[in-house]
JSON list of C-alpha atoms in Angstrom, two decimals:
[
{"chain": "A", "resi": 234, "resn": "MET", "atom": "CA", "xyz": [0.00, 0.00, 0.00]},
{"chain": "A", "resi": 235, "resn": "SER", "atom": "CA", "xyz": [1.28, 3.43, -0.90]},
{"chain": "A", "resi": 236, "resn": "ARG", "atom": "CA", "xyz": [2.20, 5.97, 1.75]},
{"chain": "A", "resi": 237, "resn": "ASN", "atom": "CA", "xyz": [-0.66, 8.13, 0.50]},
{"chain": "A", "resi": 238, "resn": "GLY", "atom": "CA", "xyz": [-3.10, 5.23, 0.81]},
{"chain": "A", "resi": 239, "resn": "LYS", "atom": "CA", "xyz": [-2.00, 4.55, 4.38]},
{"chain": "A", "resi": 240, "resn": "ASP", "atom": "CA", "xyz": [-2.46, 8.22, 5.26]},
{"chain": "A", "resi": 241, "resn": "ILE", "atom": "CA", "xyz": [-6.00, 8.14, 3.86]},
{"chain": "A", "resi": 242, "resn": "ILE", "atom": "CA", "xyz": [-6.91, 5.03, 5.84]},
{"chain": "A", "resi": 243, "resn": "ASP", "atom": "CA", "xyz": [-5.48, 6.56, 9.02]},
{"chain": "A", "resi": 244, "resn": "GLU", "atom": "CA", "xyz": [-7.59, 9.67, 8.44]},
{"chain": "A", "resi": 245, "resn": "ILE", "atom": "CA", "xyz": [-10.72, 7.57, 7.93]},
{"chain": "A", "resi": 246, "resn": "ASN", "atom": "CA", "xyz": [-9.97, 5.75, 11.17]},
{"chain": "A", "resi": 247, "resn": "SER", "atom": "CA", "xyz": [-9.65, 9.07, 12.99]},
{"chain": "A", "resi": 248, "resn": "ILE", "atom": "CA", "xyz": [-13.01, 10.23, 11.63]},
{"chain": "A", "resi": 249, "resn": "PHE", "atom": "CA", "xyz": [-14.67, 7.14, 13.11]},
{"chain": "A", "resi": 250, "resn": "LYS", "atom": "CA", "xyz": [-13.34, 8.18, 16.51]},
{"chain": "A", "resi": 251, "resn": "ARG", "atom": "CA", "xyz": [-14.90, 11.63, 16.33]},
{"chain": "A", "resi": 252, "resn": "LYS", "atom": "CA", "xyz": [-18.44, 12.44, 17.42]},
{"chain": "A", "resi": 253, "resn": "PRO", "atom": "CA", "xyz": [-20.52, 12.95, 15.41]},
{"chain": "A", "resi": 254, "resn": "PHE", "atom": "CA", "xyz": [-19.20, 10.90, 12.51]},
{"chain": "A", "resi": 255, "resn": "ASP", "atom": "CA", "xyz": [-18.57, 13.07, 9.42]},
{"chain": "A", "resi": 256, "resn": "PHE", "atom": "CA", "xyz": [-19.97, 10.91, 6.60]},
{"chain": "A", "resi": 257, "resn": "GLU", "atom": "CA", "xyz": [-19.16, 13.38, 3.83]},
{"chain": "A", "resi": 258, "resn": "GLU", "atom": "CA", "xyz": [-15.52, 13.81, 4.87]},
{"chain": "A", "resi": 259, "resn": "ALA", "atom": "CA", "xyz": [-15.03, 10.06, 5.16]},
{"chain": "A", "resi": 260, "resn": "GLU", "atom": "CA", "xyz": [-16.65, 9.49, 1.78]},
{"chain": "A", "resi": 261, "resn": "ASN", "atom": "CA", "xyz": [-14.45, 12.11, 0.12]},
{"chain": "A", "resi": 262, "resn": "LEU", "atom": "CA", "xyz": [-11.40, 10.33, 1.51]},
{"chain": "A", "resi": 263, "resn": "ILE", "atom": "CA", "xyz": [-12.41, 6.81, 0.59]},
{"chain": "A", "resi": 264, "resn": "THR", "atom": "CA", "xyz": [-13.11, 7.75, -3.03]},
{"chain": "A", "resi": 265, "resn": "GLN", "atom": "CA", "xyz": [-9.37, 8.43, -3.35]},
{"chain": "A", "resi": 266, "resn": "LEU", "atom": "CA", "xyz": [-8.65, 4.74, -2.76]},
{"chain": "A", "resi": 267, "resn": "ASP", "atom": "CA", "xyz": [-8.81, 1.97, -5.35]},
{"chain": "A", "resi": 268, "resn": "LEU", "atom": "CA", "xyz": [-11.65, 0.02, -3.79]},
{"chain": "A", "resi": 269, "resn": "GLU", "atom": "CA", "xyz": [-11.19, -2.87, -6.20]},
{"chain": "A", "resi": 270, "resn": "LYS", "atom": "CA", "xyz": [-7.88, -3.40, -4.41]},
{"chain": "A", "resi": 271, "resn": "ALA", "atom": "CA", "xyz": [-9.10, -2.29, -1.01]},
{"chain": "A", "resi": 272, "resn": "PRO", "atom": "CA", "xyz": [-6.49, -3.05, 1.67]},
{"chain": "A", "resi": 273, "resn": "THR", "atom": "CA", "xyz": [-7.22, -5.30, 4.64]},
{"chain": "A", "resi": 274, "resn": "GLU", "atom": "CA", "xyz": [-6.40, -2.40, 6.99]},
{"chain": "A", "resi": 275, "resn": "LEU", "atom": "CA", "xyz": [-9.53, -0.66, 5.74]},
{"chain": "A", "resi": 276, "resn": "GLU", "atom": "CA", "xyz": [-11.60, -3.83, 6.15]},
{"chain": "A", "resi": 277, "resn": "THR", "atom": "CA", "xyz": [-10.49, -4.07, 9.77]},
{"chain": "A", "resi": 278, "resn": "ILE", "atom": "CA", "xyz": [-11.46, -0.47, 10.48]},
{"chain": "A", "resi": 279, "resn": "LEU", "atom": "CA", "xyz": [-14.89, -0.94, 8.91]},
{"chain": "A", "resi": 280, "resn": "LEU", "atom": "CA", "xyz": [-15.52, -4.19, 10.79]},
{"chain": "A", "resi": 281, "resn": "ASN", "atom": "CA", "xyz": [-14.52, -2.50, 14.04]},
{"chain": "A", "resi": 282, "resn": "ASN", "atom": "CA", "xyz": [-17.34, 0.01, 13.52]},
{"chain": "A", "resi": 283, "resn": "ILE", "atom": "CA", "xyz": [-20.33, -2.18, 12.69]},
{"chain": "A", "resi": 284, "resn": "ASN", "atom": "CA", "xyz": [-21.45, -1.65, 16.30]},
{"chain": "A", "resi": 285, "resn": "ASN", "atom": "CA", "xyz": [-20.72, 2.08, 16.35]},
{"chain": "A", "resi": 286, "resn": "LYS", "atom": "CA", "xyz": [-23.50, 3.96, 18.15]},
{"chain": "A", "resi": 287, "resn": "ASP", "atom": "CA", "xyz": [-23.49, 6.63, 15.44]},
{"chain": "A", "resi": 288, "resn": "ASP", "atom": "CA", "xyz": [-25.95, 5.60, 12.70]},
{"chain": "A", "resi": 289, "resn": "ASP", "atom": "CA", "xyz": [-23.95, 7.33, 9.96]},
{"chain": "A", "resi": 290, "resn": "ALA", "atom": "CA", "xyz": [-20.78, 5.53, 11.05]},
{"chain": "A", "resi": 291, "resn": "ARG", "atom": "CA", "xyz": [-22.51, 2.14, 10.79]},
{"chain": "A", "resi": 292, "resn": "ILE", "atom": "CA", "xyz": [-24.06, 3.04, 7.44]},
{"chain": "A", "resi": 293, "resn": "PHE", "atom": "CA", "xyz": [-20.64, 4.01, 6.11]},
{"chain": "A", "resi": 294, "resn": "ALA", "atom": "CA", "xyz": [-19.00, 0.86, 7.46]},
{"chain": "A", "resi": 295, "resn": "TYR", "atom": "CA", "xyz": [-21.54, -1.44, 5.82]},
{"chain": "A", "resi": 296, "resn": "GLU", "atom": "CA", "xyz": [-21.60, 0.51, 2.57]},
{"chain": "A", "resi": 297, "resn": "TYR", "atom": "CA", "xyz": [-17.88, -0.04, 2.02]},
{"chain": "A", "resi": 298, "resn": "LEU", "atom": "CA", "xyz": [-17.64, -3.54, 3.46]},
{"chain": "A", "resi": 299, "resn": "TYR", "atom": "CA", "xyz": [-19.34, -4.46, 0.18]},
{"chain": "A", "resi": 300, "resn": "TYR", "atom": "CA", "xyz": [-15.88, -4.36, -1.43]},
{"chain": "A", "resi": 301, "resn": "PHE", "atom": "CA", "xyz": [-14.59, -7.20, 0.75]},
{"chain": "A", "resi": 302, "resn": "ASP", "atom": "CA", "xyz": [-15.53, -10.86, 0.74]},
{"chain": "A", "resi": 303, "resn": "SER", "atom": "CA", "xyz": [-14.06, -12.42, 3.86]},
{"chain": "A", "resi": 304, "resn": "GLU", "atom": "CA", "xyz": [-15.93, -14.66, 6.30]},
{"chain": "A", "resi": 305, "resn": "HIS", "atom": "CA", "xyz": [-15.82, -11.80, 8.82]},
{"chain": "A", "resi": 306, "resn": "VAL", "atom": "CA", "xyz": [-17.65, -9.56, 6.35]},
{"chain": "A", "resi": 307, "resn": "PHE", "atom": "CA", "xyz": [-20.27, -12.25, 5.68]},
{"chain": "A", "resi": 308, "resn": "GLN", "atom": "CA", "xyz": [-20.94, -12.65, 9.40]},
{"chain": "A", "resi": 309, "resn": "ALA", "atom": "CA", "xyz": [-21.12, -8.86, 9.81]},
{"chain": "A", "resi": 310, "resn": "ALA", "atom": "CA", "xyz": [-23.68, -8.70, 6.99]},
{"chain": "A", "resi": 311, "resn": "LEU", "atom": "CA", "xyz": [-25.84, -11.34, 8.69]},
{"chain": "A", "resi": 312, "resn": "LYS", "atom": "CA", "xyz": [-25.75, -9.21, 11.84]},
{"chain": "A", "resi": 313, "resn": "GLY", "atom": "CA", "xyz": [-26.52, -6.05, 9.90]},
{"chain": "A", "resi": 314, "resn": "THR", "atom": "CA", "xyz": [-29.82, -7.40, 8.61]},
{"chain": "A", "resi": 315, "resn": "SER", "atom": "CA", "xyz": [-31.21, -6.90, 12.14]},
{"chain": "A", "resi": 316, "resn": "ASP", "atom": "CA", "xyz": [-29.91, -3.36, 12.62]},
{"chain": "A", "resi": 317, "resn": "GLU", "atom": "CA", "xyz": [-32.50, -0.72, 13.50]},
{"chain": "A", "resi": 318, "resn": "GLU", "atom": "CA", "xyz": [-31.20, 1.68, 10.83]},
{"chain": "A", "resi": 319, "resn": "GLU", "atom": "CA", "xyz": [-32.79, 1.07, 7.42]},
{"chain": "A", "resi": 320, "resn": "LEU", "atom": "CA", "xyz": [-29.70, 1.91, 5.36]},
{"chain": "A", "resi": 321, "resn": "VAL", "atom": "CA", "xyz": [-27.55, -0.43, 7.43]},
{"chain": "A", "resi": 322, "resn": "LYS", "atom": "CA", "xyz": [-30.02, -3.23, 6.72]},
{"chain": "A", "resi": 323, "resn": "ILE", "atom": "CA", "xyz": [-30.05, -2.48, 3.01]},
{"chain": "A", "resi": 324, "resn": "ASN", "atom": "CA", "xyz": [-26.25, -2.31, 2.79]},
{"chain": "A", "resi": 325, "resn": "ALA", "atom": "CA", "xyz": [-25.96, -5.59, 4.71]},
{"chain": "A", "resi": 326, "resn": "ILE", "atom": "CA", "xyz": [-28.52, -7.23, 2.44]},
{"chain": "A", "resi": 327, "resn": "GLU", "atom": "CA", "xyz": [-26.61, -6.09, -0.65]},
{"chain": "A", "resi": 328, "resn": "ILE", "atom": "CA", "xyz": [-23.42, -7.63, 0.78]},
{"chain": "A", "resi": 329, "resn": "LEU", "atom": "CA", "xyz": [-25.23, -10.94, 1.19]},
{"chain": "A", "resi": 330, "resn": "GLY", "atom": "CA", "xyz": [-26.38, -10.67, -2.42]},
{"chain": "A", "resi": 331, "resn": "SER", "atom": "CA", "xyz": [-22.77, -10.27, -3.52]},
{"chain": "A", "resi": 332, "resn": "MET", "atom": "CA", "xyz": [-21.74, -13.29, -1.41]},
{"chain": "A", "resi": 333, "resn": "PRO", "atom": "CA", "xyz": [-24.64, -15.67, -2.14]},
{"chain": "A", "resi": 334, "resn": "ARG", "atom": "CA", "xyz": [-24.75, -18.52, 0.39]},
{"chain": "A", "resi": 335, "resn": "ARG", "atom": "CA", "xyz": [-27.54, -20.75, 1.66]},
{"chain": "A", "resi": 336, "resn": "GLU", "atom": "CA", "xyz": [-26.79, -19.72, 5.25]},
{"chain": "A", "resi": 337, "resn": "SER", "atom": "CA", "xyz": [-28.06, -16.21, 4.53]},
{"chain": "A", "resi": 338, "resn": "LEU", "atom": "CA", "xyz": [-31.57, -17.34, 3.51]},
{"chain": "A", "resi": 339, "resn": "PRO", "atom": "CA", "xyz": [-33.16, -17.25, 7.02]},
{"chain": "A", "resi": 340, "resn": "TYR", "atom": "CA", "xyz": [-31.87, -13.70, 7.49]},
{"chain": "A", "resi": 341, "resn": "LEU", "atom": "CA", "xyz": [-33.01, -12.60, 4.05]},
{"chain": "A", "resi": 342, "resn": "GLU", "atom": "CA", "xyz": [-36.38, -14.26, 4.56]},
{"chain": "A", "resi": 343, "resn": "LYS", "atom": "CA", "xyz": [-36.89, -12.18, 7.68]},
{"chain": "A", "resi": 344, "resn": "ALA", "atom": "CA", "xyz": [-35.94, -9.04, 5.74]},
{"chain": "A", "resi": 345, "resn": "LEU", "atom": "CA", "xyz": [-38.30, -10.07, 2.94]},
{"chain": "A", "resi": 346, "resn": "ASN", "atom": "CA", "xyz": [-41.14, -9.75, 5.45]},
{"chain": "A", "resi": 347, "resn": "SER", "atom": "CA", "xyz": [-39.97, -6.38, 6.81]},
{"chain": "A", "resi": 348, "resn": "SER", "atom": "CA", "xyz": [-42.50, -3.58, 7.22]},
{"chain": "A", "resi": 349, "resn": "ASP", "atom": "CA", "xyz": [-40.21, -1.43, 5.03]},
{"chain": "A", "resi": 350, "resn": "SER", "atom": "CA", "xyz": [-40.79, -1.79, 1.28]},
{"chain": "A", "resi": 351, "resn": "LEU", "atom": "CA", "xyz": [-37.22, -0.77, 0.40]},
{"chain": "A", "resi": 352, "resn": "VAL", "atom": "CA", "xyz": [-35.82, -3.49, 2.64]},
{"chain": "A", "resi": 353, "resn": "ARG", "atom": "CA", "xyz": [-38.20, -6.02, 1.07]},
{"chain": "A", "resi": 354, "resn": "CYS", "atom": "CA", "xyz": [-37.08, -5.01, -2.43]},
{"chain": "A", "resi": 355, "resn": "TYR", "atom": "CA", "xyz": [-33.37, -5.43, -1.72]},
{"chain": "A", "resi": 356, "resn": "ALA", "atom": "CA", "xyz": [-33.97, -8.64, 0.22]},
{"chain": "A", "resi": 357, "resn": "ALA", "atom": "CA", "xyz": [-35.81, -10.11, -2.77]},
{"chain": "A", "resi": 358, "resn": "GLU", "atom": "CA", "xyz": [-32.98, -9.25, -5.13]},
{"chain": "A", "resi": 359, "resn": "SER", "atom": "CA", "xyz": [-30.38, -10.81, -2.83]},
{"chain": "A", "resi": 360, "resn": "ILE", "atom": "CA", "xyz": [-32.47, -13.95, -2.38]},
{"chain": "A", "resi": 361, "resn": "GLY", "atom": "CA", "xyz": [-32.54, -14.23, -6.16]},
{"chain": "A", "resi": 362, "resn": "TYR", "atom": "CA", "xyz": [-28.74, -14.33, -6.22]},
{"chain": "A", "resi": 363, "resn": "VAL", "atom": "CA", "xyz": [-28.71, -17.25, -3.76]},
{"chain": "A", "resi": 364, "resn": "GLY", "atom": "CA", "xyz": [-30.58, -19.11, -6.48]},
{"chain": "A", "resi": 365, "resn": "THR", "atom": "CA", "xyz": [-31.67, -22.29, -4.68]},
{"chain": "A", "resi": 366, "resn": "GLY", "atom": "CA", "xyz": [-35.07, -23.95, -4.97]},
{"chain": "A", "resi": 367, "resn": "ARG", "atom": "CA", "xyz": [-35.95, -22.65, -1.52]},
{"chain": "A", "resi": 368, "resn": "ALA", "atom": "CA", "xyz": [-34.96, -19.14, -2.58]},
{"chain": "A", "resi": 369, "resn": "LYS", "atom": "CA", "xyz": [-37.41, -19.29, -5.47]},
{"chain": "A", "resi": 370, "resn": "GLU", "atom": "CA", "xyz": [-40.15, -20.59, -3.17]},
{"chain": "A", "resi": 371, "resn": "LEU", "atom": "CA", "xyz": [-39.65, -17.65, -0.80]},
{"chain": "A", "resi": 372, "resn": "LEU", "atom": "CA", "xyz": [-39.90, -15.16, -3.65]},
{"chain": "A", "resi": 373, "resn": "GLU", "atom": "CA", "xyz": [-43.04, -16.71, -5.11]},
{"chain": "A", "resi": 374, "resn": "GLU", "atom": "CA", "xyz": [-44.70, -16.91, -1.70]},
{"chain": "A", "resi": 375, "resn": "ARG", "atom": "CA", "xyz": [-43.98, -13.23, -1.07]},
{"chain": "A", "resi": 376, "resn": "LEU", "atom": "CA", "xyz": [-45.14, -12.21, -4.53]},
{"chain": "A", "resi": 377, "resn": "ASN", "atom": "CA", "xyz": [-48.59, -13.65, -3.82]},
{"chain": "A", "resi": 378, "resn": "LYS", "atom": "CA", "xyz": [-49.12, -11.14, -1.00]},
{"chain": "A", "resi": 379, "resn": "GLU", "atom": "CA", "xyz": [-46.90, -8.17, -1.90]},
{"chain": "A", "resi": 380, "resn": "THR", "atom": "CA", "xyz": [-48.83, -4.96, -2.64]},
{"chain": "A", "resi": 381, "resn": "ASP", "atom": "CA", "xyz": [-46.07, -2.33, -2.77]},
{"chain": "A", "resi": 382, "resn": "SER", "atom": "CA", "xyz": [-44.78, -1.63, -6.29]},
{"chain": "A", "resi": 383, "resn": "PHE", "atom": "CA", "xyz": [-41.16, -1.00, -5.27]},
{"chain": "A", "resi": 384, "resn": "ALA", "atom": "CA", "xyz": [-40.99, -4.27, -3.36]},
{"chain": "A", "resi": 385, "resn": "ARG", "atom": "CA", "xyz": [-42.72, -6.10, -6.22]},
{"chain": "A", "resi": 386, "resn": "LEU", "atom": "CA", "xyz": [-40.02, -4.83, -8.56]},
{"chain": "A", "resi": 387, "resn": "GLY", "atom": "CA", "xyz": [-37.40, -6.57, -6.43]},
{"chain": "A", "resi": 388, "resn": "LEU", "atom": "CA", "xyz": [-39.40, -9.78, -6.63]},
{"chain": "A", "resi": 389, "resn": "TYR", "atom": "CA", "xyz": [-39.86, -9.49, -10.40]},
{"chain": "A", "resi": 390, "resn": "SER", "atom": "CA", "xyz": [-36.14, -8.86, -10.88]},
{"chain": "A", "resi": 391, "resn": "ALA", "atom": "CA", "xyz": [-35.10, -11.79, -8.71]},
{"chain": "A", "resi": 392, "resn": "LEU", "atom": "CA", "xyz": [-37.50, -14.21, -10.39]},
{"chain": "A", "resi": 393, "resn": "TYR", "atom": "CA", "xyz": [-36.41, -12.96, -13.81]},
{"chain": "A", "resi": 394, "resn": "ASN", "atom": "CA", "xyz": [-32.81, -13.73, -12.87]},
{"chain": "A", "resi": 395, "resn": "LEU", "atom": "CA", "xyz": [-33.94, -17.20, -11.80]},
{"chain": "A", "resi": 396, "resn": "GLY", "atom": "CA", "xyz": [-35.31, -17.92, -15.26]},
{"chain": "A", "resi": 397, "resn": "GLU", "atom": "CA", "xyz": [-38.90, -16.66, -15.13]},
{"chain": "A", "resi": 398, "resn": "LYS", "atom": "CA", "xyz": [-38.63, -14.51, -18.26]},
{"chain": "A", "resi": 399, "resn": "GLU", "atom": "CA", "xyz": [-42.31, -13.55, -18.10]},
{"chain": "A", "resi": 400, "resn": "MET", "atom": "CA", "xyz": [-41.32, -11.21, -15.28]},
{"chain": "A", "resi": 401, "resn": "LEU", "atom": "CA", "xyz": [-39.94, -8.85, -17.91]},
{"chain": "A", "resi": 402, "resn": "GLU", "atom": "CA", "xyz": [-43.51, -7.94, -18.81]},
{"chain": "A", "resi": 403, "resn": "CYS", "atom": "CA", "xyz": [-44.24, -7.24, -15.15]},
{"chain": "A", "resi": 404, "resn": "MET", "atom": "CA", "xyz": [-41.27, -4.87, -14.93]},
{"chain": "A", "resi": 405, "resn": "ILE", "atom": "CA", "xyz": [-42.39, -3.13, -18.11]},
{"chain": "A", "resi": 406, "resn": "GLY", "atom": "CA", "xyz": [-45.78, -2.62, -16.47]},
{"chain": "A", "resi": 407, "resn": "LEU", "atom": "CA", "xyz": [-44.15, -0.72, -13.60]},
{"chain": "A", "resi": 408, "resn": "LEU", "atom": "CA", "xyz": [-43.06, 2.02, -16.00]},
{"chain": "A", "resi": 409, "resn": "ASP", "atom": "CA", "xyz": [-46.61, 3.33, -15.55]},
{"chain": "A", "resi": 410, "resn": "ASP", "atom": "CA", "xyz": [-46.48, 3.20, -11.77]},
{"chain": "A", "resi": 411, "resn": "ASP", "atom": "CA", "xyz": [-47.46, 6.20, -9.67]},
{"chain": "A", "resi": 412, "resn": "ASN", "atom": "CA", "xyz": [-44.34, 5.82, -7.53]},
{"chain": "A", "resi": 413, "resn": "TYR", "atom": "CA", "xyz": [-41.60, 7.56, -9.51]},
{"chain": "A", "resi": 414, "resn": "LEU", "atom": "CA", "xyz": [-38.88, 5.84, -7.49]},
{"chain": "A", "resi": 415, "resn": "THR", "atom": "CA", "xyz": [-40.30, 2.54, -8.72]},
{"chain": "A", "resi": 416, "resn": "VAL", "atom": "CA", "xyz": [-40.24, 3.82, -12.30]},
{"chain": "A", "resi": 417, "resn": "ILE", "atom": "CA", "xyz": [-36.61, 4.97, -12.03]},
{"chain": "A", "resi": 418, "resn": "ARG", "atom": "CA", "xyz": [-35.46, 1.67, -10.55]},
{"chain": "A", "resi": 419, "resn": "SER", "atom": "CA", "xyz": [-37.47, -0.23, -13.18]},
{"chain": "A", "resi": 420, "resn": "LEU", "atom": "CA", "xyz": [-35.55, 1.66, -15.86]},
{"chain": "A", "resi": 421, "resn": "GLU", "atom": "CA", "xyz": [-32.27, 0.71, -14.20]},
{"chain": "A", "resi": 422, "resn": "ASN", "atom": "CA", "xyz": [-33.19, -2.96, -14.07]},
{"chain": "A", "resi": 423, "resn": "LEU", "atom": "CA", "xyz": [-34.57, -3.09, -17.58]},
{"chain": "A", "resi": 424, "resn": "SER", "atom": "CA", "xyz": [-31.38, -1.54, -18.94]},
{"chain": "A", "resi": 425, "resn": "ALA", "atom": "CA", "xyz": [-29.40, -4.27, -17.21]},
{"chain": "A", "resi": 426, "resn": "TYR", "atom": "CA", "xyz": [-31.54, -7.04, -18.73]},
{"chain": "A", "resi": 427, "resn": "VAL", "atom": "CA", "xyz": [-31.35, -5.93, -22.36]},
{"chain": "A", "resi": 428, "resn": "ASP", "atom": "CA", "xyz": [-30.26, -8.56, -24.87]},
{"chain": "A", "resi": 429, "resn": "LYS", "atom": "CA", "xyz": [-30.78, -9.17, -28.59]},
{"chain": "A", "resi": 430, "resn": "THR", "atom": "CA", "xyz": [-34.17, -10.79, -28.05]},
{"chain": "A", "resi": 431, "resn": "ASN", "atom": "CA", "xyz": [-35.78, -8.02, -25.98]},
{"chain": "A", "resi": 432, "resn": "LYS", "atom": "CA", "xyz": [-33.85, -4.89, -26.94]},
{"chain": "A", "resi": 433, "resn": "GLU", "atom": "CA", "xyz": [-36.48, -3.54, -29.33]},
{"chain": "A", "resi": 434, "resn": "TYR", "atom": "CA", "xyz": [-39.36, -4.31, -26.98]},
{"chain": "A", "resi": 435, "resn": "ILE", "atom": "CA", "xyz": [-37.74, -2.60, -23.98]},
{"chain": "A", "resi": 436, "resn": "SER", "atom": "CA", "xyz": [-36.72, 0.41, -26.08]},
{"chain": "A", "resi": 437, "resn": "LYS", "atom": "CA", "xyz": [-40.24, 0.79, -27.44]},
{"chain": "A", "resi": 438, "resn": "ASN", "atom": "CA", "xyz": [-41.75, 0.86, -23.96]},
{"chain": "A", "resi": 439, "resn": "ILE", "atom": "CA", "xyz": [-39.23, 3.36, -22.64]},
{"chain": "A", "resi": 440, "resn": "ASP", "atom": "CA", "xyz": [-39.90, 5.56, -25.63]},
{"chain": "A", "resi": 441, "resn": "LYS", "atom": "CA", "xyz": [-43.62, 5.26, -24.87]},
{"chain": "A", "resi": 442, "resn": "LEU", "atom": "CA", "xyz": [-42.93, 6.45, -21.32]},
{"chain": "A", "resi": 443, "resn": "LEU", "atom": "CA", "xyz": [-41.17, 9.53, -22.71]},
{"chain": "A", "resi": 444, "resn": "GLN", "atom": "CA", "xyz": [-44.34, 10.52, -24.55]},
{"chain": "A", "resi": 445, "resn": "HIS", "atom": "CA", "xyz": [-46.07, 11.13, -21.22]},
{"chain": "A", "resi": 446, "resn": "LYS", "atom": "CA", "xyz": [-45.82, 14.06, -18.86]},
{"chain": "A", "resi": 447, "resn": "ILE", "atom": "CA", "xyz": [-43.30, 12.82, -16.30]},
{"chain": "A", "resi": 448, "resn": "PRO", "atom": "CA", "xyz": [-40.98, 14.40, -13.70]},
{"chain": "A", "resi": 449, "resn": "VAL", "atom": "CA", "xyz": [-37.61, 15.65, -14.89]},
{"chain": "A", "resi": 450, "resn": "SER", "atom": "CA", "xyz": [-35.76, 12.99, -12.89]},
{"chain": "A", "resi": 451, "resn": "VAL", "atom": "CA", "xyz": [-37.73, 10.22, -14.59]},
{"chain": "A", "resi": 452, "resn": "ARG", "atom": "CA", "xyz": [-37.30, 11.76, -18.04]},
{"chain": "A", "resi": 453, "resn": "GLU", "atom": "CA", "xyz": [-33.54, 12.07, -17.59]},
{"chain": "A", "resi": 454, "resn": "LYS", "atom": "CA", "xyz": [-33.30, 8.46, -16.43]},
{"chain": "A", "resi": 455, "resn": "ALA", "atom": "CA", "xyz": [-35.43, 7.23, -19.34]},
{"chain": "A", "resi": 456, "resn": "GLU", "atom": "CA", "xyz": [-33.36, 9.15, -21.88]},
{"chain": "A", "resi": 457, "resn": "ASN", "atom": "CA", "xyz": [-30.12, 7.85, -20.39]},
{"chain": "A", "resi": 458, "resn": "SER", "atom": "CA", "xyz": [-31.50, 4.31, -20.42]},
{"chain": "A", "resi": 459, "resn": "LEU", "atom": "CA", "xyz": [-32.40, 4.60, -24.10]},
{"chain": "A", "resi": 460, "resn": "ASN", "atom": "CA", "xyz": [-28.91, 5.84, -24.91]},
{"chain": "A", "resi": 461, "resn": "GLU", "atom": "CA", "xyz": [-27.40, 2.92, -23.02]},
{"chain": "A", "resi": 462, "resn": "ILE", "atom": "CA", "xyz": [-29.63, 0.42, -24.81]},
{"chain": "A", "resi": 463, "resn": "GLU", "atom": "CA", "xyz": [-28.86, 1.87, -28.24]},
{"chain": "A", "resi": 464, "resn": "SER", "atom": "CA", "xyz": [-25.14, 1.43, -27.60]},
{"chain": "A", "resi": 465, "resn": "ILE", "atom": "CA", "xyz": [-25.55, -2.30, -26.95]}
]
């Protein structure tokens, strides 16, 4: 590790020791590191702060533990699914999705039945990455009773990834949803699922969305998605 990298990590460690935790300063520092080659010293600091009493400190720790894949990180992610802070839960759930293991299913199942629709959405997506028969059963069981559009999107995406290609039509249908956050995330997912067989169909429906009166944020996302699709 370079001298500069060590200095940055030492500064991040010092920020964790201050009260309150300065999320913005820590984030500005960590972006100067090559997180694809994130050093173990940083992993240790992040793991040491998963129980920090400052919510922002825990959120930061879990957000950047995503770049590590040790057993300690996996166990920390299991613990994080029960944290009281929503963003900690979501970050922990995303870590489990990046390290798909059967052992995480009971934790993700609990998150899938959370009262928070965002948590349910991310839990569904991570369950989809686990990819076992039981994982698919959990998703289908939840889909039968899920009413929130954002959470349903997570279920559609997970089941699509598990081979249920008819879920593409369900995701297309959410482009007309009243929840604009659902629409934006639907655009993100659809862009990721484009291939030669569905490219024209997805493009046509995004173009159809652009013909409507929609918020600027949705329009920008739709236009960017079309540009991405056209470049494929």
